[in-house]
Amino acid sequence: MNYEVITLACEQLSYREKLKLAQYLIQTARREEEVEHPVNRLTNVVEHKKSVKQPTKVKTKSITVNHYDYAVERILKLKPTKRSSLLNSINAMFQFQGGISEKEVNEIILRLQKNKKLVLNNNKVSYVK
């Protein structure tokens, strides 16, 4: 059986049968390619992983201006209304960079209060406009 015979037979199929056949042909061709050329496929995956930009980690040994600025922007957007929500929000901001200590979280909150960005009363947070 050759290509011309197959194309003539395919012309007699309905559009759904043609789509099913096309899907089957793609799947079998991919399987065959994996069997015949496994090395090429693996190196392409490795090259792709190398080209993906990896996020840089931020050191969080002590509170810095960058930590404060990073937190202020997000807190003013999120506007948590309770102290516990505020603590959780700040902790969540740094969880993928290794986290920050409770002391550092409290320092960020104190600086927010000192810079008149927010006010804490009875575990409720209000924001200064």
PDB file of C-alpha atoms in Angstrom:
ATOM      1  CA  MET A   1       0.000   0.000   0.000  1.00  0.00           C
ATOM      2  CA  ASN A   2       1.382   3.420  -0.886  1.00  0.00           C
ATOM      3  CA  TYR A   3       0.528   7.061  -0.196  1.00  0.00           C
ATOM      4  CA  GLU A   4      -1.747   7.546  -3.234  1.00  0.00           C
ATOM      5  CA  VAL A   5      -3.925   4.565  -2.319  1.00  0.00           C
ATOM      6  CA  ILE A   6      -4.319   5.850   1.237  1.00  0.00           C
ATOM      7  CA  THR A   7      -5.229   9.390   0.092  1.00  0.00           C
ATOM      8  CA  LEU A   8      -7.889   8.006  -2.285  1.00  0.00           C
ATOM      9  CA  ALA A   9      -9.350   5.892   0.513  1.00  0.00           C
ATOM     10  CA  CYS A  10      -9.303   8.889   2.898  1.00  0.00           C
ATOM     11  CA  GLU A  11     -11.385  10.966   0.496  1.00  0.00           C
ATOM     12  CA  GLN A  12     -14.284   8.602   1.072  1.00  0.00           C
ATOM     13  CA  LEU A  13     -14.214   9.142   4.862  1.00  0.00           C
ATOM     14  CA  SER A  14     -16.465  11.588   6.724  1.00  0.00           C
ATOM     15  CA  TYR A  15     -14.819  14.649   8.297  1.00  0.00           C
ATOM     16  CA  ARG A  16     -14.978  13.069  11.775  1.00  0.00           C
ATOM     17  CA  GLU A  17     -13.326   9.903  10.559  1.00  0.00           C
ATOM     18  CA  LYS A  18     -10.627  12.028   8.898  1.00  0.00           C
ATOM     19  CA  LEU A  19      -9.979  13.858  12.183  1.00  0.00           C
ATOM     20  CA  LYS A  20      -9.774  10.558  14.094  1.00  0.00           C
ATOM     21  CA  LEU A  21      -7.375   9.203  11.496  1.00  0.00           C
ATOM     22  CA  ALA A  22      -5.234  12.351  11.645  1.00  0.00           C
ATOM     23  CA  GLN A  23      -5.037  12.092  15.444  1.00  0.00           C
ATOM     24  CA  TYR A  24      -4.103   8.410  15.220  1.00  0.00           C
ATOM     25  CA  LEU A  25      -1.386   9.126  12.660  1.00  0.00           C
ATOM     26  CA  ILE A  26       0.113  11.889  14.806  1.00  0.00           C
ATOM     27  CA  GLN A  27       0.167   9.665  17.898  1.00  0.00           C
ATOM     28  CA  THR A  28       1.806   6.754  16.092  1.00  0.00           C
ATOM     29  CA  ALA A  29       4.344   9.061  14.428  1.00  0.00           C
ATOM     30  CA  ARG A  30       5.310  10.537  17.816  1.00  0.00           C
ATOM     31  CA  ARG A  31       5.655   7.090  19.370  1.00  0.00           C
ATOM     32  CA  GLU A  32       7.829   5.980  16.476  1.00  0.00           C
ATOM     33  CA  GLU A  33       9.988   9.106  16.762  1.00  0.00           C
ATOM     34  CA  GLU A  34      10.506   8.497  20.502  1.00  0.00           C
ATOM     35  CA  VAL A  35      11.642   4.941  19.812  1.00  0.00           C
ATOM     36  CA  GLU A  36      13.973   5.879  16.937  1.00  0.00           C
ATOM     37  CA  HIS A  37      15.439   9.130  18.342  1.00  0.00           C
ATOM     38  CA  PRO A  38      15.295   9.140  22.167  1.00  0.00           C
ATOM     39  CA  VAL A  39      18.594  11.054  22.583  1.00  0.00           C
ATOM     40  CA  ASN A  40      17.507  14.025  20.473  1.00  0.00           C
ATOM     41  CA  ARG A  41      14.253  14.327  22.374  1.00  0.00           C
ATOM     42  CA  LEU A  42      16.032  14.278  25.757  1.00  0.00           C
ATOM     43  CA  THR A  43      18.628  16.894  24.786  1.00  0.00           C
ATOM     44  CA  ASN A  44      15.899  19.228  23.526  1.00  0.00           C
ATOM     45  CA  VAL A  45      14.176  18.994  26.915  1.00  0.00           C
ATOM     46  CA  VAL A  46      17.463  19.724  28.729  1.00  0.00           C
ATOM     47  CA  GLU A  47      18.196  22.701  26.452  1.00  0.00           C
ATOM     48  CA  HIS A  48      14.689  24.059  27.086  1.00  0.00           C
ATOM     49  CA  LYS A  49      15.171  23.818  30.846  1.00  0.00           C
ATOM     50  CA  LYS A  50      18.481  25.697  30.588  1.00  0.00           C
ATOM     51  CA  SER A  51      16.871  28.506  28.602  1.00  0.00           C
ATOM     52  CA  VAL A  52      14.099  29.032  31.187  1.00  0.00           C
ATOM     53  CA  LYS A  53      15.023  31.927  33.448  1.00  0.00           C
ATOM     54  CA  GLN A  54      15.301  30.862  37.076  1.00  0.00           C
ATOM     55  CA  PRO A  55      14.036  33.287  39.726  1.00  0.00           C
ATOM     56  CA  THR A  56      16.689  34.863  41.886  1.00  0.00           C
ATOM     57  CA  LYS A  57      16.487  34.420  45.618  1.00  0.00           C
ATOM     58  CA  VAL A  58      16.526  37.409  47.934  1.00  0.00           C
ATOM     59  CA  LYS A  59      18.530  37.095  51.140  1.00  0.00           C
ATOM     60  CA  THR A  60      16.422  37.853  54.194  1.00  0.00           C
ATOM     61  CA  LYS A  61      18.939  37.864  57.049  1.00  0.00           C
ATOM     62  CA  SER A  62      17.825  41.268  58.349  1.00  0.00           C
ATOM     63  CA  ILE A  63      15.113  43.721  57.419  1.00  0.00           C
ATOM     64  CA  THR A  64      16.212  46.057  54.683  1.00  0.00           C
ATOM     65  CA  VAL A  65      14.680  48.970  52.838  1.00  0.00           C
ATOM     66  CA  ASN A  66      13.917  46.553  49.998  1.00  0.00           C
ATOM     67  CA  HIS A  67      11.905  44.278  52.309  1.00  0.00           C
ATOM     68  CA  TYR A  68       9.982  47.236  53.628  1.00  0.00           C
ATOM     69  CA  ASP A  69       9.319  48.722  50.168  1.00  0.00           C
ATOM     70  CA  TYR A  70       8.300  45.309  48.851  1.00  0.00           C
ATOM     71  CA  ALA A  71       5.867  44.831  51.734  1.00  0.00           C
ATOM     72  CA  VAL A  72       4.426  48.373  51.704  1.00  0.00           C
ATOM     73  CA  GLU A  73       3.341  48.221  48.070  1.00  0.00           C
ATOM     74  CA  ARG A  74       1.520  44.947  48.550  1.00  0.00           C
ATOM     75  CA  ILE A  75      -0.014  45.733  51.923  1.00  0.00           C
ATOM     76  CA  LEU A  76      -1.492  48.957  50.580  1.00  0.00           C
ATOM     77  CA  LYS A  77      -3.024  46.993  47.701  1.00  0.00           C
ATOM     78  CA  LEU A  78      -4.283  44.092  49.829  1.00  0.00           C
ATOM     79  CA  LYS A  79      -5.443  46.216  52.789  1.00  0.00           C
ATOM     80  CA  PRO A  80      -5.965  43.409  55.309  1.00  0.00           C
ATOM     81  CA  THR A  81      -8.413  44.512  58.037  1.00  0.00           C
ATOM     82  CA  LYS A  82      -7.200  42.430  61.002  1.00  0.00           C
ATOM     83  CA  ARG A  83      -3.782  42.138  62.621  1.00  0.00           C
ATOM     84  CA  SER A  84      -3.715  38.375  61.992  1.00  0.00           C
ATOM     85  CA  SER A  85      -4.476  38.937  58.296  1.00  0.00           C
ATOM     86  CA  LEU A  86      -1.713  41.535  58.149  1.00  0.00           C
ATOM     87  CA  LEU A  87       0.782  39.087  59.694  1.00  0.00           C
ATOM     88  CA  ASN A  88      -0.268  36.309  57.312  1.00  0.00           C
ATOM     89  CA  SER A  89       0.009  38.632  54.313  1.00  0.00           C
ATOM     90  CA  ILE A  90       3.536  39.717  55.199  1.00  0.00           C
ATOM     91  CA  ASN A  91       4.638  36.140  55.891  1.00  0.00           C
ATOM     92  CA  ALA A  92       3.166  35.000  52.570  1.00  0.00           C
ATOM     93  CA  MET A  93       5.089  37.692  50.681  1.00  0.00           C
ATOM     94  CA  PHE A  94       8.407  36.217  51.723  1.00  0.00           C
ATOM     95  CA  GLN A  95       7.591  32.503  51.915  1.00  0.00           C
ATOM     96  CA  PHE A  96       9.219  31.664  48.581  1.00  0.00           C
ATOM     97  CA  GLN A  97      12.417  33.541  49.480  1.00  0.00           C
ATOM     98  CA  GLY A  98      13.004  31.451  52.576  1.00  0.00           C
ATOM     99  CA  GLY A  99      10.637  33.336  54.885  1.00  0.00           C
ATOM    100  CA  ILE A 100      11.329  36.048  57.424  1.00  0.00           C
ATOM    101  CA  SER A 101      11.361  35.938  61.190  1.00  0.00           C
ATOM    102  CA  GLU A 102       8.564  37.110  63.452  1.00  0.00           C
ATOM    103  CA  LYS A 103      10.831  39.931  64.619  1.00  0.00           C
ATOM    104  CA  GLU A 104      11.249  41.158  61.035  1.00  0.00           C
ATOM    105  CA  VAL A 105       7.481  41.015  60.437  1.00  0.00           C
ATOM    106  CA  ASN A 106       6.914  43.090  63.580  1.00  0.00           C
ATOM    107  CA  GLU A 107       9.591  45.576  62.432  1.00  0.00           C
ATOM    108  CA  ILE A 108       7.787  45.993  59.109  1.00  0.00           C
ATOM    109  CA  ILE A 109       4.494  46.641  60.942  1.00  0.00           C
ATOM    110  CA  LEU A 110       6.182  49.154  63.271  1.00  0.00           C
ATOM    111  CA  ARG A 111       7.685  50.995  60.293  1.00  0.00           C
ATOM    112  CA  LEU A 112       4.284  51.050  58.594  1.00  0.00           C
ATOM    113  CA  GLN A 113       2.837  52.654  61.723  1.00  0.00           C
ATOM    114  CA  LYS A 114       5.780  55.034  62.126  1.00  0.00           C
ATOM    115  CA  ASN A 115       5.474  56.164  58.499  1.00  0.00           C
ATOM    116  CA  LYS A 116       1.725  56.655  59.035  1.00  0.00           C
ATOM    117  CA  LYS A 117       0.684  54.110  56.414  1.00  0.00           C
ATOM    118  CA  LEU A 118      -1.616  52.248  58.814  1.00  0.00           C
ATOM    119  CA  VAL A 119      -3.014  52.352  62.342  1.00  0.00           C
ATOM    120  CA  LEU A 120      -3.588  49.358  64.631  1.00  0.00           C
ATOM    121  CA  ASN A 121      -6.409  49.565  67.212  1.00  0.00           C
ATOM    122  CA  ASN A 122      -7.662  46.476  69.093  1.00  0.00           C
ATOM    123  CA  ASN A 123      -6.283  44.102  66.428  1.00  0.00           C
ATOM    124  CA  LYS A 124      -8.066  46.065  63.681  1.00  0.00           C
ATOM    125  CA  VAL A 125      -6.100  47.690  60.898  1.00  0.00           C
ATOM    126  CA  SER A 126      -7.083  50.990  59.323  1.00  0.00           C
ATOM    127  CA  TYR A 127      -5.230  52.798  56.571  1.00  0.00           C
ATOM    128  CA  VAL A 128      -4.254  56.448  56.425  1.00  0.00           C
ATOM    129  CA  LYS A 129      -5.221  58.172  53.168  1.00  0.00           C
TER     130      LYS A 129
END
